[in-house]
mmCIF file of C-alpha atoms in Angstrom:
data_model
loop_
_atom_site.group_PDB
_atom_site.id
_atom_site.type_symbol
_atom_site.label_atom_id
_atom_site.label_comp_id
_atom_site.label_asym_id
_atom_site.label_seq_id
_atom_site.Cartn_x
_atom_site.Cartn_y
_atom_site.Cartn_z
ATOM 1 C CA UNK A 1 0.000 0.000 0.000
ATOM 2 C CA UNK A 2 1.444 3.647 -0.815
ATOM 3 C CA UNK A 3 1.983 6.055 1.552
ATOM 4 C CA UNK A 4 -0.837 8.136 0.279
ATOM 5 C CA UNK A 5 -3.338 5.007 -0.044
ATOM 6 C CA UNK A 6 -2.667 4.867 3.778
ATOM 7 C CA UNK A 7 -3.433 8.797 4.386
ATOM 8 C CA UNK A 8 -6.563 8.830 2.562
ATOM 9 C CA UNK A 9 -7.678 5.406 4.794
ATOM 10 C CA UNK A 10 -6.551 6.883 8.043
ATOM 11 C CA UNK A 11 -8.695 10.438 7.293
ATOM 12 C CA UNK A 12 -12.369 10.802 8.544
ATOM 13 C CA UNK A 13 -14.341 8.578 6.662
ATOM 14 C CA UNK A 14 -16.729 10.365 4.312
ATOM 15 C CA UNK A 15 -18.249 7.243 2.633
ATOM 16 C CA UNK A 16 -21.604 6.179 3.178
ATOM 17 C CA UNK A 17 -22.268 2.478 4.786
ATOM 18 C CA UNK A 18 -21.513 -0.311 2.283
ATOM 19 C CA UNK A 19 -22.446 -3.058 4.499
ATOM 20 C CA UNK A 20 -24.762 -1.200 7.012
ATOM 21 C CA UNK A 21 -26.153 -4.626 8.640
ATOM 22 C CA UNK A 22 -22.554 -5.759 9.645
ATOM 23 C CA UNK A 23 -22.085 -2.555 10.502
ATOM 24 C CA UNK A 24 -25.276 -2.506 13.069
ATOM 25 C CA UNK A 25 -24.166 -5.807 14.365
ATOM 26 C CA UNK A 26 -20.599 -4.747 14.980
ATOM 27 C CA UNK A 27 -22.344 -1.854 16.892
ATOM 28 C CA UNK A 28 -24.700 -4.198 18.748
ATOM 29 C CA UNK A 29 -21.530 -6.333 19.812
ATOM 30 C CA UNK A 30 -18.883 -3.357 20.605
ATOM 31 C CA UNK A 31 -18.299 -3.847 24.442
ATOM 32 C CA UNK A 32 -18.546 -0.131 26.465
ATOM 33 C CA UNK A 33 -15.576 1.936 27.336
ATOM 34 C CA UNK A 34 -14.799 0.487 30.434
ATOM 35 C CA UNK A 35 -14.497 -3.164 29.128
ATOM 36 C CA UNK A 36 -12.017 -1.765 26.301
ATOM 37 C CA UNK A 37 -9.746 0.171 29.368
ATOM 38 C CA UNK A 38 -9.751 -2.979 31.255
ATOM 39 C CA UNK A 39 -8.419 -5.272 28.071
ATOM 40 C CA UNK A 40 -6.310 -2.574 26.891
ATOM 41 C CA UNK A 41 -4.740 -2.867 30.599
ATOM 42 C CA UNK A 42 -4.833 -6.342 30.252
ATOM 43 C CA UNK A 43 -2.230 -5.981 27.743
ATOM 44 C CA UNK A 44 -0.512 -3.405 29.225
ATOM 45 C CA UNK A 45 0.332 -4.946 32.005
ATOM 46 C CA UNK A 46 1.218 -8.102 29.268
ATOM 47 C CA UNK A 47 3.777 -5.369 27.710
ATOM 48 C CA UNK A 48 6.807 -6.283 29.667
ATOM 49 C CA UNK A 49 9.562 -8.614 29.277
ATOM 50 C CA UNK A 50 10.259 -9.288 32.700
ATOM 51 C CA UNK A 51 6.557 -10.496 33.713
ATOM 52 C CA UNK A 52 6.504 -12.283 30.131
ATOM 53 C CA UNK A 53 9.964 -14.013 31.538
ATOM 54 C CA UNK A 54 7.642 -14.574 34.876
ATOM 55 C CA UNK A 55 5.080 -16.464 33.030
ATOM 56 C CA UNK A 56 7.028 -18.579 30.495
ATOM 57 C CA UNK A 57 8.336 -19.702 34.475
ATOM 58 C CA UNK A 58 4.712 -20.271 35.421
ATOM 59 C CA UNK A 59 3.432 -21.558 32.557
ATOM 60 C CA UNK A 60 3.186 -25.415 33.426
ATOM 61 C CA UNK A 61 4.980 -24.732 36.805
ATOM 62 C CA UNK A 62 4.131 -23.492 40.175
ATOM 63 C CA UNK A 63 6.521 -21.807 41.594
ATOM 64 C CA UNK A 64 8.066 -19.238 44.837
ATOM 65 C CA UNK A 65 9.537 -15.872 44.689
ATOM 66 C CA UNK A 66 13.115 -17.376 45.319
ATOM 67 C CA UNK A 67 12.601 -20.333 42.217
ATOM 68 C CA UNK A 68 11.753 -17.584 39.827
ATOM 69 C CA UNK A 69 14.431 -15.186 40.671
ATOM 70 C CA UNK A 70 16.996 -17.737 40.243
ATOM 71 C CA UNK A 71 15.191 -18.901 36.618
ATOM 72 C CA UNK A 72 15.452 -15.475 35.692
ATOM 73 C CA UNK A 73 18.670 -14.717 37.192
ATOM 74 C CA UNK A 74 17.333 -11.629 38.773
ATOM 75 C CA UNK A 75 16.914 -10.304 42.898
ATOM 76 C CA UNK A 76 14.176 -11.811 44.686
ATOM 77 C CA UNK A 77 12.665 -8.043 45.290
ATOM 78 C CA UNK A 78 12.359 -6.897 41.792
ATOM 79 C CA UNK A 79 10.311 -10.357 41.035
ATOM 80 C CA UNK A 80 8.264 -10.273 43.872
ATOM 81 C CA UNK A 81 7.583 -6.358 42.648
ATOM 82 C CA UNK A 82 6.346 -7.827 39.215
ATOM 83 C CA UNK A 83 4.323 -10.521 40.724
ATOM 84 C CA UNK A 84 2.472 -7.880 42.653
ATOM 85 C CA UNK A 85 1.632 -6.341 39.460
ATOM 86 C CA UNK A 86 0.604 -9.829 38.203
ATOM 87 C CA UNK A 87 -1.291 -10.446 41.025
ATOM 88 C CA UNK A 88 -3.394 -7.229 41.280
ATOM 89 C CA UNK A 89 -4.256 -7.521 37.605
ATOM 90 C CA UNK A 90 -5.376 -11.379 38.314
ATOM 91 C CA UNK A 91 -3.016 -12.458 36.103
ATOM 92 C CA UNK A 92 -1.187 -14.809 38.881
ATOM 93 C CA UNK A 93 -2.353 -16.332 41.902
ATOM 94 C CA UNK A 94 -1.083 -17.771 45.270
ATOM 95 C CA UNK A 95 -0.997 -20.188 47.246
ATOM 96 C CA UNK A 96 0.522 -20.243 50.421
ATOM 97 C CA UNK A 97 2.181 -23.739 52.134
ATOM 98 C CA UNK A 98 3.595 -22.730 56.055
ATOM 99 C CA UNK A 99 5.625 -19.865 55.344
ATOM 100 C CA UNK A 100 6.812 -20.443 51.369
ATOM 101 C CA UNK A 101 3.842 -18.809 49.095
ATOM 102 C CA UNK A 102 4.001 -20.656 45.144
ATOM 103 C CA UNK A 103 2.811 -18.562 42.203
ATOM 104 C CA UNK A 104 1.365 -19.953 39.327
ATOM 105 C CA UNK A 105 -0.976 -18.519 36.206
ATOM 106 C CA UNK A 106 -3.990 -17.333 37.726
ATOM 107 C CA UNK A 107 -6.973 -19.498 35.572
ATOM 108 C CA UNK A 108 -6.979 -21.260 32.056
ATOM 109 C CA UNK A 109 -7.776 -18.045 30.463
ATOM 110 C CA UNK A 110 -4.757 -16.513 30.930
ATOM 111 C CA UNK A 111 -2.376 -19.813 30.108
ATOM 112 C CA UNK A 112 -4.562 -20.327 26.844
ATOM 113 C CA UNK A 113 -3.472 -16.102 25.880
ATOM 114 C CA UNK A 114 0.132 -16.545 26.738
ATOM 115 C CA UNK A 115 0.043 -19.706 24.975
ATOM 116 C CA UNK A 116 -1.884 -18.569 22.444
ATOM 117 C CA UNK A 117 0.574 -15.293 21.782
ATOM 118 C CA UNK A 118 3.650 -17.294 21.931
ATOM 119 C CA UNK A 119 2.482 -19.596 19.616
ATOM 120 C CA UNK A 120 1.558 -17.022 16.799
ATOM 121 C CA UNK A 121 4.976 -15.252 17.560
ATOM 122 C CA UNK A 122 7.001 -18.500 16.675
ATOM 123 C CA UNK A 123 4.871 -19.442 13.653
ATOM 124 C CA UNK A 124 5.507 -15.445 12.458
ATOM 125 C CA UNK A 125 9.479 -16.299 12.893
ATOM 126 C CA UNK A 126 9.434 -19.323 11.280
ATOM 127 C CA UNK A 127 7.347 -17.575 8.647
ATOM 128 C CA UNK A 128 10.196 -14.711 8.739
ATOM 129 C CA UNK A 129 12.810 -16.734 8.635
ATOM 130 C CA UNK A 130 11.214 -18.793 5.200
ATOM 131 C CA UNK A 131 11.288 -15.246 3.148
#
């Protein structure tokens, strides 16, 4: 696509509806604002390679604070700073056994997205790496 192709698409729309009932049905389905803020904060909080390292970790493992510092080869205080993050956005959970607490992903939902993301990531490399 040229550059101008792309200015004239990213203008104001002055068209009329083509397709006006997918267009009421994509209106009927839109979630409200405060569903899009919470996903888009889903994936903020996603948008760091540190709690991305944290969940590759807790992927198929439980884990403590001390196990995932030394997998990640970082201070027991920064991780335990990222799993707070994690854990306030629901995105881990724990479990506490006497006075070790394990992390692990929080519900299926969030193992099938990280899987789900690192899968289409690797098949985009491989595709990459074939052109």
């Amino acid at each position: 696509m040229k550059e101008t192709d792309m200015l004239c698409c990213s203008d104001k729309c002055d068209c009329n509806v083509i397709y006006e009932d997918k267009v009421l049905l994509v209106k009927e389905s839109m979630p409200d604002d405060e569903i899009s803020y919470d996903v888009s904060d889903f994936f903020r909080i996603l948008g760091d390679s540190t709690r991305i390292k944290i969940l590759f970790a807790l992927d198929n493992n439980e884990l403590c604070v001390c196990d995932i510092a030394n997998v990640l080869g970082m201070t027991k205080s920064s991780i335990s700073h990222q799993l707070s993050s994690l854990k306030l956005n629901k995105i881990v959970k724990c479990r506490r056994d006497g006075k070790e607490v394990y992390y692990s992903l929080d519900d299926d939902h969030i193992k099938e997205v990280f899987e789900v993301a690192t899968r289409h990531v690797l098949e985009r490399r491989e595709v990459d790496e074939e052109v």
